[in-house]
Every structure is written in structure tokens, then in C-alpha cells.
Amino acid sequence: MKKFNTLAAALLASVAFAGAAFAECEVTLKSSDTHPDGYPTVDAVKHMGELLKERSAGRICVEVFHSAQLGEEKDTIEQTKFGVIDFNRVSMGPFNNIIEETKVVSLPFIFRGTDHMHRVMDGPIGDEILAAFEPHGFVGLAYFDGGSRSFYNKQKPITSVDDLKGMKIRVMQSDVFVDMMTALGANATPMPYGEVYSGIQTGVIDGAENNWPSFESSGHYEVAGYYTLNQHLIVPEVLVMSKASYDKLSAEDQALVKQAAKDSIPVNRELWAAREKVSEEKVRAAGVEVISDIDKTPFIEAMVPVYEKHANTPKLQDLVQRIQATE
């Protein structure tokens, strides 16, 4: 009971402190992220909030709720649409079934590397995809780095497509991701991010796929001892604002929000590059077997039906071609 009272007192104190910190602001906007405090996307949104507060002379503040405090991504997307949450940093995958343009940048091996992804998303193609969010109740603001996603599991080293056959692999709730795993012969298991650790630990799933920082910060490396650097996905994260919340702002404040979001991008990229190195070192030091000598060609060839199914309109096929043609 004493321990509970101490915890409750600490929680109340933190809430009171947060309330005092934002009391001076005319407008306090809530932002959601499933990642823990200190994660590059969380810190980038905090930086955006600092810029907004400074540039609005203290009128506008952003309160960042990290660690899925407001819910998992699928739930927070719905809340953001209706203005319950103002900002949301979300993986692109959960938007695939809502905004068709996001499916293209979620296709496996669509980007040749991180630099290629930056060139595409920083240009007119990226702006075109951000604009596609608005008819669905969101204002697309910025893309953050989400690294390259690779497979990890607790059963065995994955060195070929055949090694994946029959394995239960967690994926985000996206048809593209499910079909990717099916094409590789694995059993796709959509599951909230917060349930993956126990899922691997208890054998509900054999593994999952994600980037170095997520593999490390989630603790998944503790229960999945094999990490294969096949880098099947380099999907940018997206920062969106509720259009309902955005429309309540003046035109001047809307411009401040858009510029502050853009100015947070280089901060995210710098933090991401540093965090990737730290996470990789920690995972390797823990004894995880990292498989880097892998032929990606069979993986890429297996994706033909995924492209045929999801880039299935002239508009999406044109988007694929323009991305691939970007130097």
C-alpha cells in the first residue's frame, strides 16, 4: 500500500507539473507517439513544440504524449481525425487502408536506400502524398526517418526466403504488409506494437520486423535472438495534424505550424542517425546474431504480386514509376 501511495503521489505531482507548464499558453495542442520518451520522433515533435512556442510568443504549446499513452496507432488515428488528438506521429502502414497514396511508399524495396527516400519525400512526390491526407481529415505536415525495417525472430537465422516459410511474423495492420509476408511464405499476424514482446516471449508469434532503434527500445532483442538485415522496407514516418484542430487556428498560426514541422525534420534525421548506431551497438553487445550477408534479389522478386495488387491503378502505377525514376 505504501508503494502504491508513493506511486500515486508521484503521478499526481507529474500531472500537476505538466498542467503548470502549459497553463501560460493560450492554446495547448496534444501530440501522440507510440515510441518512448527520448526516441528520435518524440524529440523531433518536442522540438517542433519549442519552435511553435517561441515563434508564437508563448501562445501555442505542444504537449507530447509518448509511449502510447493515448493509445496504439490505429486508435489514435481515429482520435486525431475527430480532433481529440491534435498531432500524431504515425507509421505509414496504418494509413495504407485509408489513403491509397501511402501504399506506394509502403511497398517493399520501393526505395533503394535512405538517401533515395529523402530525395523522393523532400520533393514534389512527397508534397503530393502529404496533400492526399487532407480529404480524409488530416493535414500532412512532415516526414520523419523510420529507418530500414528487417526481420527478427527467436527461432533461427533467416538467410533466404525459404527460411520464412510457415513462420508467424507480426506486421502492422496494413494489407500491404500482410500481403508482403504472404508472398514470402510466412503467416502474417497483425498485432498492436505493445503486444509484440509478450507475443514473441510466449510463442504466439515467432518474430516481427522493424528497425534498429525500435528493435532495441522495445526490448524485443531480449526475446528475439536473430536479426536479419534484409531491409525490405524503408518507410518514412509521417507527422499529421487533425484538420478539425488545424481549421480552428488562424491562417498565421497555421503557417507557423507548417513551418515548425518542416524545421523539425533535420533534427529528427540527426537524432535518428545517432540513435541507430547506439541501438545497433547495444543489440550486438547483448549477443543477438545479426545476419548481414544476404542476397536480397529473391526477396525483391517475390514482391511482384504485391506490386500488382496494391499499385493497381494508373495513378499509383505512375507514382511507383516516378519514385523509381528519381535519382
Coordinates of C-alpha atoms in Angstrom, one line a residue:
M1 CA 0.0 0.0 0.0
K2 CA 2.9 2.4 0.8
K3 CA 4.4 1.7 -2.6
F4 CA 1.1 2.4 -4.3
N5 CA 0.6 5.6 -2.4
T6 CA 4.1 6.7 -3.3
L7 CA 3.5 5.9 -7.0
A8 CA 0.1 7.7 -6.9
A9 CA 1.7 10.8 -5.3
A10 CA 4.5 10.8 -8.0
L11 CA 1.9 10.6 -10.8
L12 CA -0.2 13.4 -9.3
A13 CA 2.9 15.5 -9.0
S14 CA 3.9 14.9 -12.6
V15 CA 0.4 15.8 -13.8
A16 CA 0.4 19.0 -11.7
F17 CA 3.8 19.9 -13.0
A18 CA 2.6 19.4 -16.6
G19 CA -0.5 21.4 -16.0
A20 CA 1.5 24.3 -14.6
A21 CA 4.0 24.2 -17.5
F22 CA 1.2 24.6 -20.1
A23 CA -1.1 27.0 -18.1
E24 CA 0.5 30.1 -19.6
C25 CA -0.3 29.0 -23.1
E26 CA -3.4 30.2 -24.9
V27 CA -3.5 27.1 -27.0
T28 CA -2.2 23.7 -25.9
L29 CA -2.1 21.1 -28.6
K30 CA -1.8 17.4 -27.8
S31 CA 0.5 15.1 -29.7
S32 CA 0.7 11.3 -29.7
D33 CA 3.5 8.9 -30.3
T34 CA 3.7 5.2 -29.5
H35 CA 7.5 5.4 -29.0
P36 CA 9.2 6.0 -25.6
D37 CA 10.5 9.3 -24.4
G38 CA 13.8 10.2 -25.9
Y39 CA 13.0 8.4 -29.2
P40 CA 14.0 10.5 -32.3
T41 CA 10.4 11.0 -33.4
V42 CA 9.3 12.1 -29.9
D43 CA 12.2 14.5 -29.6
A44 CA 11.6 15.9 -33.0
V45 CA 8.0 16.7 -32.2
K46 CA 9.1 18.3 -28.9
H47 CA 11.5 20.4 -30.9
M48 CA 8.6 21.5 -33.1
G49 CA 6.7 22.4 -30.0
E50 CA 9.6 24.6 -28.8
L51 CA 9.7 26.4 -32.1
L52 CA 6.0 27.0 -32.1
K53 CA 6.0 28.4 -28.5
E54 CA 9.0 30.7 -29.4
R55 CA 7.5 31.9 -32.7
S56 CA 4.1 32.4 -31.3
A57 CA 5.5 34.4 -28.3
G58 CA 4.3 31.7 -25.9
R59 CA 0.7 31.5 -27.2
I60 CA 0.9 28.0 -28.7
C61 CA 2.3 25.0 -26.8
V62 CA 2.5 21.3 -27.8
E63 CA 2.2 18.6 -25.1
V64 CA 3.7 15.4 -26.3
F65 CA 2.3 12.1 -25.0
H66 CA 4.8 9.4 -25.8
S67 CA 4.8 5.6 -25.0
A68 CA 1.3 5.1 -26.4
Q69 CA -0.2 7.0 -23.5
L70 CA -3.1 8.0 -25.7
G71 CA -3.4 4.5 -27.4
E72 CA -1.9 2.4 -30.1
E73 CA -1.6 3.9 -33.6
K74 CA -4.8 2.6 -35.1
D75 CA -6.8 4.1 -32.2
T76 CA -5.0 7.4 -32.2
I77 CA -5.6 7.9 -35.9
E78 CA -9.3 7.8 -35.3
Q79 CA -9.0 10.2 -32.4
T80 CA -6.9 12.6 -34.5
K81 CA -9.4 12.6 -37.3
F82 CA -12.0 13.9 -34.9
G83 CA -9.8 16.4 -33.1
V84 CA -9.5 14.6 -29.8
I85 CA -5.7 14.4 -30.5
D86 CA -4.2 17.4 -32.4
F87 CA -0.9 16.0 -33.7
N88 CA 0.0 12.4 -34.4
R89 CA 3.3 10.8 -35.4
V90 CA 2.3 7.6 -37.1
S91 CA 3.9 4.9 -39.1
M92 CA 2.8 5.0 -42.7
G93 CA 1.4 1.4 -42.6
P94 CA -1.8 2.1 -40.6
F95 CA -2.7 4.7 -43.2
N96 CA -2.5 2.3 -46.1
N97 CA -6.1 1.3 -45.9
I98 CA -7.3 4.9 -45.6
I99 CA -5.1 6.9 -48.0
E100 CA -4.2 4.9 -51.1
E101 CA -1.1 7.0 -51.9
T102 CA 0.6 5.9 -48.7
K103 CA 0.5 2.3 -50.0
V104 CA 3.1 3.1 -52.6
V105 CA 5.8 4.3 -50.2
S106 CA 5.0 1.3 -48.1
L107 CA 5.8 -1.1 -50.9
P108 CA 8.8 -3.4 -50.1
F109 CA 12.0 -2.3 -51.8
I110 CA 10.4 0.8 -53.4
F111 CA 13.4 2.9 -52.1
R112 CA 17.0 2.0 -53.0
G113 CA 18.2 3.4 -49.7
T114 CA 17.7 6.1 -47.1
D115 CA 19.2 8.9 -49.3
H116 CA 16.8 7.9 -52.2
M117 CA 13.9 8.0 -49.8
H118 CA 14.9 11.5 -48.6
R119 CA 15.2 12.8 -52.2
V120 CA 11.7 11.5 -53.1
M121 CA 9.9 12.6 -49.9
D122 CA 11.6 16.0 -49.8
G123 CA 10.4 16.8 -53.4
P124 CA 7.1 17.1 -55.3
I125 CA 6.2 13.5 -54.8
G126 CA 6.4 13.9 -51.0
D127 CA 4.3 17.0 -51.2
E128 CA 1.7 15.2 -53.3
I129 CA 1.3 12.5 -50.8
L130 CA 1.0 14.9 -47.9
A131 CA -1.8 16.7 -49.8
A132 CA -3.6 13.4 -50.1
F133 CA -4.2 13.3 -46.3
E134 CA -6.5 16.4 -46.2
P135 CA -9.7 14.9 -47.8
H136 CA -9.5 12.2 -45.0
G137 CA -9.5 14.7 -42.1
F138 CA -5.8 15.1 -41.6
V139 CA -3.2 17.8 -42.5
G140 CA 0.1 16.1 -43.6
L141 CA 3.0 18.1 -42.1
A142 CA 6.3 16.3 -42.3
Y143 CA 8.1 13.0 -42.8
F144 CA 10.5 11.6 -40.2
D145 CA 13.0 8.9 -40.6
G146 CA 11.9 5.5 -39.6
G147 CA 15.0 3.6 -40.7
S148 CA 15.0 0.4 -42.6
R149 CA 12.9 -2.5 -41.4
S150 CA 14.3 -6.0 -41.2
F151 CA 13.2 -9.4 -39.8
Y152 CA 13.9 -10.6 -36.3
N153 CA 12.8 -13.8 -34.6
K154 CA 13.5 -16.3 -31.8
Q155 CA 13.7 -19.5 -33.9
K156 CA 16.6 -19.4 -36.4
P157 CA 18.7 -17.2 -38.6
I158 CA 16.8 -16.1 -41.7
T159 CA 19.1 -16.1 -44.7
S160 CA 16.7 -16.8 -47.5
V161 CA 13.0 -16.6 -48.5
D162 CA 12.6 -20.3 -47.7
D163 CA 13.6 -19.7 -44.1
L164 CA 10.5 -17.6 -43.6
K165 CA 8.0 -20.2 -44.8
G166 CA 5.5 -21.1 -42.2
M167 CA 6.8 -18.6 -39.6
K168 CA 4.3 -16.4 -37.7
I169 CA 5.6 -12.8 -38.2
R170 CA 3.9 -9.8 -36.6
V171 CA 3.2 -6.9 -39.0
M172 CA 1.4 -3.6 -38.7
Q173 CA -2.3 -3.6 -39.5
S174 CA -1.8 -2.9 -43.2
D175 CA -2.9 -5.1 -46.2
V176 CA 0.4 -4.3 -47.9
F177 CA 2.4 -5.7 -45.0
V178 CA 0.1 -8.8 -44.8
D179 CA 0.5 -9.5 -48.5
M180 CA 4.3 -9.0 -48.3
M181 CA 4.5 -11.7 -45.7
T182 CA 2.2 -14.0 -47.6
A183 CA 4.3 -13.6 -50.8
L184 CA 7.3 -14.7 -48.7
G185 CA 5.5 -17.8 -47.5
A186 CA 5.1 -16.6 -43.9
N187 CA 2.0 -16.3 -41.8
A188 CA 1.3 -12.5 -41.3
T189 CA 0.0 -11.7 -37.8
P190 CA -1.3 -8.1 -37.4
M191 CA -0.8 -7.1 -33.8
P192 CA -0.5 -3.9 -31.8
Y193 CA 3.1 -2.8 -31.3
G194 CA 2.7 -3.0 -27.5
E195 CA 1.9 -6.7 -27.6
V196 CA 4.8 -7.9 -29.6
Y197 CA 7.2 -8.5 -26.8
S198 CA 4.9 -10.9 -24.9
G199 CA 3.8 -12.4 -28.3
I200 CA 7.3 -13.5 -29.1
Q201 CA 8.1 -14.5 -25.5
T202 CA 5.0 -16.8 -25.3
G203 CA 5.2 -18.1 -28.8
V204 CA 2.1 -16.5 -30.1
I205 CA 4.3 -15.2 -32.9
D206 CA 7.8 -16.3 -33.9
G207 CA 9.1 -12.8 -34.7
A208 CA 8.4 -9.4 -36.2
E209 CA 10.1 -6.8 -38.4
N210 CA 11.4 -3.4 -37.5
N211 CA 14.3 -1.0 -37.5
W212 CA 17.4 -1.0 -35.1
P213 CA 16.0 1.6 -32.6
S214 CA 12.6 0.0 -32.4
F215 CA 14.1 -3.5 -32.0
E216 CA 16.3 -2.2 -29.2
S217 CA 14.0 0.4 -27.4
S218 CA 11.1 -2.1 -27.2
G219 CA 13.3 -4.8 -25.7
H220 CA 12.3 -7.2 -28.5
Y221 CA 16.0 -8.1 -28.8
E222 CA 15.7 -9.7 -25.4
V223 CA 13.3 -12.3 -26.7
A224 CA 14.3 -12.5 -30.4
G225 CA 17.9 -13.5 -30.8
Y226 CA 18.2 -13.4 -34.6
Y227 CA 18.1 -10.2 -36.7
T228 CA 18.4 -10.3 -40.5
L229 CA 19.4 -7.1 -42.3
N230 CA 17.3 -7.7 -45.5
Q231 CA 16.0 -4.1 -45.2
H232 CA 12.7 -4.9 -47.0
L233 CA 11.1 -1.6 -46.1
I234 CA 12.4 2.0 -45.8
V235 CA 9.1 3.6 -44.9
P236 CA 9.0 7.2 -43.7
E237 CA 7.1 8.1 -40.6
V238 CA 4.5 10.8 -41.0
L239 CA 3.5 13.7 -38.7
V240 CA -0.1 14.7 -39.2
M241 CA -2.4 17.2 -37.6
S242 CA -6.1 16.9 -37.2
K243 CA -7.8 19.0 -39.8
A244 CA -10.5 19.8 -37.3
S245 CA -7.8 21.2 -35.0
Y246 CA -5.9 22.9 -37.8
D247 CA -9.1 24.7 -39.1
K248 CA -9.5 26.3 -35.6
L249 CA -6.2 28.1 -36.0
S250 CA -5.8 31.5 -37.7
A251 CA -4.0 31.5 -41.1
E252 CA -0.9 32.9 -39.4
D253 CA -0.8 30.2 -36.8
Q254 CA -1.4 27.5 -39.5
A255 CA 1.7 28.8 -41.3
L256 CA 3.6 28.7 -38.0
V257 CA 2.6 25.1 -37.5
K258 CA 3.6 24.0 -41.0
Q259 CA 7.0 25.8 -40.8
A260 CA 7.8 24.4 -37.4
A261 CA 7.0 20.9 -38.6
K262 CA 9.3 21.3 -41.6
D263 CA 12.1 22.7 -39.4
S264 CA 11.9 19.7 -37.1
I265 CA 12.9 17.3 -40.0
P266 CA 16.7 17.9 -39.9
V267 CA 16.6 17.5 -36.1
N268 CA 14.9 14.1 -36.5
R269 CA 17.3 12.9 -39.1
E270 CA 20.3 13.9 -37.0
L271 CA 18.9 12.2 -33.9
W272 CA 17.9 9.1 -35.9
A273 CA 21.3 8.6 -37.4
A274 CA 22.9 8.8 -33.9
R275 CA 20.3 6.6 -32.3
E276 CA 20.7 3.9 -35.0
K277 CA 24.3 3.5 -34.1
V278 CA 23.7 3.3 -30.4
S279 CA 20.9 0.8 -30.8
E280 CA 22.9 -1.4 -33.1
E281 CA 25.8 -1.4 -30.6
K282 CA 23.5 -2.3 -27.7
V283 CA 21.8 -5.2 -29.6
R284 CA 25.1 -6.7 -30.8
A285 CA 26.6 -6.4 -27.3
A286 CA 23.6 -8.3 -26.0
G287 CA 24.6 -11.3 -28.1
V288 CA 21.9 -11.1 -30.8
E289 CA 23.1 -12.9 -34.0
V290 CA 23.0 -10.3 -36.8
I291 CA 22.8 -11.8 -40.3
S292 CA 24.0 -9.2 -42.9
D293 CA 25.3 -11.4 -45.7
I294 CA 22.1 -11.9 -47.6
D295 CA 21.1 -11.9 -51.2
K296 CA 18.1 -9.6 -51.5
T297 CA 17.3 -10.5 -55.1
P298 CA 14.9 -13.4 -54.3
F299 CA 13.1 -11.2 -51.7
I300 CA 12.6 -8.5 -54.3
E301 CA 11.5 -10.9 -57.0
A302 CA 8.9 -12.3 -54.6
M303 CA 7.2 -8.9 -54.3
V304 CA 5.9 -8.8 -57.9
P305 CA 2.3 -9.9 -56.9
V306 CA 2.4 -7.3 -54.0
Y307 CA 3.1 -4.5 -56.5
E308 CA 0.5 -5.9 -58.9
K309 CA -2.2 -5.9 -56.2
H310 CA -1.5 -2.6 -54.5
A311 CA -0.2 -0.4 -57.3
N312 CA -3.3 -1.4 -59.2
T313 CA -4.5 1.9 -60.8
P314 CA -2.8 4.2 -63.4
K315 CA -2.3 6.8 -60.7
L316 CA -0.5 4.5 -58.3
Q317 CA 1.5 2.9 -61.1
D318 CA 2.6 6.3 -62.2
L319 CA 3.6 7.1 -58.6
V320 CA 5.7 3.9 -58.5
Q321 CA 7.4 4.8 -61.8
R322 CA 8.2 8.3 -60.7
I323 CA 9.7 7.2 -57.4
Q324 CA 11.8 4.5 -59.1
A325 CA 13.0 7.1 -61.7
T326 CA 14.1 9.6 -59.0
E327 CA 17.9 9.8 -59.0

